[in-house]
PDB file of C-alpha atoms in Angstrom:
ATOM      1  CA  MET I   1     -11.602   0.527  10.009  1.00 88.00           C
ATOM      2  CA  ILE I   2      -8.037   0.130   8.821  1.00 87.00           C
ATOM      3  CA  ARG I   3      -7.083  -2.095  11.748  1.00 87.00           C
ATOM      4  CA  VAL I   4     -10.111  -4.364  11.246  1.00 89.00           C
ATOM      5  CA  LEU I   5      -9.588  -4.654   7.481  1.00 89.00           C
ATOM      6  CA  HIS I   6      -5.874  -5.331   7.820  1.00 84.00           C
ATOM      7  CA  GLN I   7      -5.386  -7.247  11.064  1.00 83.00           C
ATOM      8  CA  ASP I   8      -8.710  -9.018  11.490  1.00 86.00           C
ATOM      9  CA  LEU I   9      -9.590  -9.646   7.838  1.00 86.00           C
ATOM     10  CA  ASP I  10      -6.015  -9.945   6.464  1.00 83.00           C
ATOM     11  CA  MET I  11      -6.565  -7.578   3.541  1.00 85.00           C
ATOM     12  CA  SER I  12      -4.050  -5.481   1.595  1.00 85.00           C
ATOM     13  CA  PHE I  13      -4.750  -1.975   0.302  1.00 89.00           C
ATOM     14  CA  GLY I  14      -3.360   1.530   0.030  1.00 88.00           C
ATOM     15  CA  VAL I  15      -4.239   4.233   2.540  1.00 91.00           C
ATOM     16  CA  VAL I  16      -3.960   7.973   1.997  1.00 90.00           C
ATOM     17  CA  ALA I  17      -3.985  10.004   5.185  1.00 88.00           C
ATOM     18  CA  PRO I  18      -2.663  13.254   6.656  1.00 90.00           C
ATOM     19  CA  PHE I  19       0.680  13.044   8.436  1.00 88.00           C
ATOM     20  CA  ARG I  20       2.560  15.121  10.976  1.00 89.00           C
ATOM     21  CA  SER I  21       5.747  16.471   9.426  1.00 87.00           C
ATOM     22  CA  ASP I  22       7.154  17.012  12.932  1.00 90.00           C
ATOM     23  CA  HIS I  23       6.764  13.347  13.924  1.00 87.00           C
ATOM     24  CA  PRO I  24      10.094  12.122  15.382  1.00 87.00           C
ATOM     25  CA  ILE I  25      10.340   9.113  13.059  1.00 83.00           C
ATOM     26  CA  LEU I  26      10.306  11.414  10.012  1.00 86.00           C
ATOM     27  CA  GLN I  27      13.159  13.589  11.240  1.00 86.00           C
ATOM     28  CA  ASN I  28      15.817  11.219   9.859  1.00 83.00           C
ATOM     29  CA  LEU I  29      14.431  11.429   6.325  1.00 85.00           C
ATOM     30  CA  ALA I  30      15.920  13.822   3.808  1.00 87.00           C
ATOM     31  CA  PRO I  31      13.593  16.683   2.803  1.00 88.00           C
ATOM     32  CA  THR I  32      13.670  15.399  -0.788  1.00 89.00           C
ATOM     33  CA  THR I  33      12.419  11.986   0.382  1.00 85.00           C
ATOM     34  CA  ILE I  34       9.473  13.604   2.166  1.00 85.00           C
ATOM     35  CA  ALA I  35       8.766  15.843  -0.842  1.00 86.00           C
ATOM     36  CA  ASN I  36       8.789  12.840  -3.201  1.00 81.00           C
ATOM     37  CA  THR I  37       6.550  10.662  -1.023  1.00 82.00           C
ATOM     38  CA  THR I  38       3.861  13.138   0.052  1.00 87.00           C
ATOM     39  CA  LYS I  39       1.234  15.291  -1.608  1.00 87.00           C
ATOM     40  CA  ASN I  40      -0.958  18.032  -0.112  1.00 88.00           C
ATOM     41  CA  ASN I  41       0.150  17.098   3.421  1.00 88.00           C
ATOM     42  CA  THR I  42      -0.896  13.469   2.923  1.00 90.00           C
ATOM     43  CA  LEU I  43       1.094  10.273   2.718  1.00 87.00           C
ATOM     44  CA  ALA I  44       0.160   7.082   0.892  1.00 84.00           C
ATOM     45  CA  ILE I  45       0.898   3.862   2.745  1.00 84.00           C
ATOM     46  CA  TYR I  46       0.517   0.313   1.463  1.00 83.00           C
ATOM     47  CA  ILE I  47      -0.965  -1.917   4.150  1.00 83.00           C
ATOM     48  CA  SER I  48       0.025  -5.483   3.329  1.00 78.00           C
ATOM     49  CA  GLY I  49      -1.569  -8.723   4.392  1.00 67.00           C
ATOM     50  CA  SER I  50       1.757 -10.462   3.747  1.00 76.00           C
ATOM     51  CA  SER I  51       3.250 -12.029   6.862  1.00 80.00           C
ATOM     52  CA  LEU I  52       6.757 -11.173   5.590  1.00 82.00           C
ATOM     53  CA  LEU I  53       6.005  -7.458   5.171  1.00 80.00           C
ATOM     54  CA  THR I  54       4.088  -7.380   8.442  1.00 82.00           C
ATOM     55  CA  GLU I  55       7.109  -8.814  10.281  1.00 88.00           C
ATOM     56  CA  LEU I  56       9.543  -6.457   8.516  1.00 87.00           C
ATOM     57  CA  SER I  57       7.291  -3.543   9.466  1.00 84.00           C
ATOM     58  CA  ARG I  58       7.187  -4.713  13.083  1.00 90.00           C
ATOM     59  CA  LEU I  59      10.982  -4.983  13.241  1.00 94.00           C
ATOM     60  CA  ASN I  60      11.419  -1.528  11.709  1.00 89.00           C
ATOM     61  CA  ASP I  61       8.889  -0.046  14.113  1.00 88.00           C
ATOM     62  CA  GLU I  62      10.657  -1.703  17.044  1.00 93.00           C
ATOM     63  CA  ALA I  63      13.940  -0.152  15.836  1.00 91.00           C
ATOM     64  CA  GLY I  64      12.281   3.274  15.487  1.00 85.00           C
ATOM     65  CA  GLN I  65      12.819   3.484  11.759  1.00 84.00           C
ATOM     66  CA  LEU I  66      10.755   3.554   8.607  1.00 82.00           C
ATOM     67  CA  MET I  67      10.767   1.031   5.820  1.00 79.00           C
ATOM     68  CA  LEU I  68      10.347   2.778   2.485  1.00 75.00           C
ATOM     69  CA  GLY I  69       9.943   1.068  -0.835  1.00 72.00           C
ATOM     70  CA  SER I  70       8.649   1.552  -4.314  1.00 68.00           C
ATOM     71  CA  SER I  71       6.480  -0.589  -6.522  1.00 69.00           C
ATOM     72  CA  ALA I  72       8.573  -2.990  -8.563  1.00 69.00           C
ATOM     73  CA  ASN I  73       7.070  -1.791 -11.823  1.00 68.00           C
ATOM     74  CA  LEU I  74       7.099   1.118 -14.233  1.00 71.00           C
ATOM     75  CA  THR I  75       4.143   3.492 -14.088  1.00 71.00           C
ATOM     76  CA  GLY I  76       1.230   2.189 -16.129  1.00 70.00           C
ATOM     77  CA  THR I  77       2.699  -1.283 -16.705  1.00 70.00           C
ATOM     78  CA  GLY I  78       0.623  -3.157 -14.158  1.00 68.00           C
ATOM     79  CA  GLN I  79       1.491  -5.021 -10.998  1.00 71.00           C
ATOM     80  CA  ASN I  80       4.165  -7.720 -10.838  1.00 72.00           C
ATOM     81  CA  PHE I  81       3.415 -10.798  -8.765  1.00 73.00           C
ATOM     82  CA  ARG I  82       6.630 -12.786  -9.331  1.00 78.00           C
ATOM     83  CA  VAL I  83      10.282 -11.725  -9.190  1.00 83.00           C
ATOM     84  CA  GLU I  84      10.827 -12.980 -12.745  1.00 85.00           C
ATOM     85  CA  ASP I  85       8.131 -10.558 -13.997  1.00 83.00           C
ATOM     86  CA  VAL I  86      10.032  -7.475 -12.761  1.00 84.00           C
ATOM     87  CA  ASP I  87      11.906  -5.594 -15.518  1.00 84.00           C
ATOM     88  CA  TYR I  88      15.671  -6.084 -15.535  1.00 86.00           C
ATOM     89  CA  GLU I  89      16.330  -2.319 -15.192  1.00 84.00           C
ATOM     90  CA  ILE I  90      14.338  -2.236 -11.963  1.00 83.00           C
ATOM     91  CA  LYS I  91      15.944  -5.377 -10.520  1.00 85.00           C
ATOM     92  CA  ALA I  92      19.401  -3.962 -11.304  1.00 87.00           C
ATOM     93  CA  ALA I  93      18.678  -1.035  -8.957  1.00 83.00           C
ATOM     94  CA  PHE I  94      17.741  -3.260  -5.989  1.00 81.00           C
ATOM     95  CA  GLY I  95      20.130  -3.777  -3.097  1.00 80.00           C
ATOM     96  CA  ILE I  96      18.441  -7.051  -2.215  1.00 82.00           C
ATOM     97  CA  ILE I  97      15.746  -9.213  -3.797  1.00 83.00           C
ATOM     98  CA  VAL I  98      13.534 -11.500  -1.721  1.00 82.00           C
ATOM     99  CA  ASP I  99      11.673 -14.025  -3.850  1.00 84.00           C
ATOM    100  CA  TYR I 100       8.540 -14.621  -1.802  1.00 77.00           C
ATOM    101  CA  GLY I 101       6.878 -16.636  -4.563  1.00 76.00           C
ATOM    102  CA  LEU I 102       3.679 -15.951  -6.470  1.00 74.00           C
ATOM    103  CA  GLN I 103       1.599 -13.399  -4.599  1.00 69.00           C
ATOM    104  CA  ARG I 104      -2.020 -14.116  -3.724  1.00 68.00           C
ATOM    105  CA  TYR I 105      -3.525 -11.139  -5.581  1.00 65.00           C
ATOM    106  CA  HIS I 106      -2.225 -12.325  -8.971  1.00 63.00           C
ATOM    107  CA  ILE I 107      -5.774 -13.461  -9.763  1.00 59.00           C
ATOM    108  CA  TYR I 108      -6.738  -9.823 -10.380  1.00 58.00           C
ATOM    109  CA  GLY I 109      -4.838  -9.714 -13.673  1.00 60.00           C
ATOM    110  CA  GLY I 110      -2.124  -7.237 -12.772  1.00 61.00           C
ATOM    111  CA  ARG I 111      -4.447  -4.631 -11.271  1.00 73.00           C
ATOM    112  CA  PRO I 112      -2.706  -2.289  -8.837  1.00 77.00           C
ATOM    113  CA  SER I 113      -3.828  -2.110  -5.219  1.00 82.00           C
ATOM    114  CA  THR I 114      -6.982  -0.264  -4.220  1.00 88.00           C
ATOM    115  CA  ILE I 115      -6.240   3.083  -2.577  1.00 90.00           C
ATOM    116  CA  ILE I 116      -8.707   4.631  -0.123  1.00 91.00           C
ATOM    117  CA  ASP I 117      -8.708   8.044   1.529  1.00 90.00           C
ATOM    118  CA  PHE I 118     -10.028   6.923   4.917  1.00 85.00           C
ATOM    119  CA  GLU I 119     -10.308  10.471   6.263  1.00 84.00           C
ATOM    120  CA  ASN I 120     -12.968  11.275   3.646  1.00 85.00           C
ATOM    121  CA  ILE I 121     -13.957   7.628   2.999  1.00 85.00           C
ATOM    122  CA  LYS I 122     -13.290   8.014  -0.708  1.00 88.00           C
ATOM    123  CA  VAL I 123     -11.867   5.520  -3.200  1.00 90.00           C
ATOM    124  CA  LEU I 124      -8.918   7.076  -5.005  1.00 90.00           C
ATOM    125  CA  ARG I 125      -8.108   4.005  -7.098  1.00 87.00           C
ATOM    126  CA  MET I 126     -10.206   0.885  -7.646  1.00 87.00           C
ATOM    127  CA  GLY I 127      -7.744  -1.960  -7.925  1.00 84.00           C
ATOM    128  CA  SER I 128      -7.248  -5.473  -6.708  1.00 80.00           C
ATOM    129  CA  THR I 129      -9.305  -6.365  -3.645  1.00 83.00           C
ATOM    130  CA  TYR I 130     -11.710  -3.464  -4.311  1.00 88.00           C
ATOM    131  CA  GLU I 131     -14.707  -5.807  -4.394  1.00 87.00           C
ATOM    132  CA  LEU I 132     -13.629  -7.491  -1.137  1.00 88.00           C
ATOM    133  CA  LEU I 133     -12.991  -4.148   0.598  1.00 90.00           C
ATOM    134  CA  LYS I 134     -16.325  -2.781  -0.618  1.00 90.00           C
ATOM    135  CA  GLU I 135     -18.231  -5.816   0.668  1.00 90.00           C
ATOM    136  CA  CYS I 136     -16.577  -5.667   4.109  1.00 91.00           C
ATOM    137  CA  MET I 137     -17.081  -1.907   4.429  1.00 90.00           C
ATOM    138  CA  MET I 138     -20.756  -2.257   3.501  1.00 90.00           C
ATOM    139  CA  LYS I 139     -21.253  -5.166   5.905  1.00 92.00           C
ATOM    140  CA  TYR I 140     -19.490  -3.702   8.939  1.00 91.00           C
ATOM    141  CA  TRP I 141     -19.921   0.062   8.514  1.00 90.00           C
ATOM    142  CA  GLY I 142     -22.856   0.507   6.120  1.00 88.00           C
ATOM    143  CA  TRP I 143     -20.624   2.121   3.492  1.00 85.00           C
ATOM    144  CA  LYS I 144     -22.350   2.643   0.166  1.00 78.00           C
ATOM    145  CA  HIS I 145     -20.073   3.135  -2.806  1.00 68.00           C
ATOM    146  CA  ALA I 146     -21.673   3.000  -6.213  1.00 52.00           C
ATOM    147  CA  GLY I 147     -18.351   2.774  -8.028  1.00 56.00           C
ATOM    148  CA  GLY I 148     -16.191   5.222  -9.887  1.00 49.00           C
ATOM    149  CA  TYR I 149     -13.259   7.187  -8.582  1.00 48.00           C
ATOM    150  CA  GLY I 150     -13.638   9.854  -5.952  1.00 46.00           C
ATOM    151  CA  VAL I 151     -17.188   8.853  -5.090  1.00 41.00           C
TER     152      VAL I 151
END
């Protein structure tokens, strides 16, 4: 499902899934990094339809390393879709800023990304692209989601 939605349909969304703490690629991470990026033996991953992030991910994978990042916003303040919309305090902490221009999901009014637990096929957060994801999942896999979180 994830591969079809991301690679074939060029969609962006968050995925929550179990992970193996003994996986070789995780061994170079500090225990505090793992503790701060996981919950109940699951890891949340943003799957981007952006060609820039896809290429950066490919290069990191080829090098056998992870690319970790945080949202460029403060909790509860909505999504930023332009570099100039990011708070100064956050930009000051960056080592590098890549201005990739206005992002395509800006039309959703600052909604964060949709997050889906694909192991249990459960929506954890309805955000931008939710309607598109729902339609594709109904069409291709017969998924019926009436709305609401955790349904």
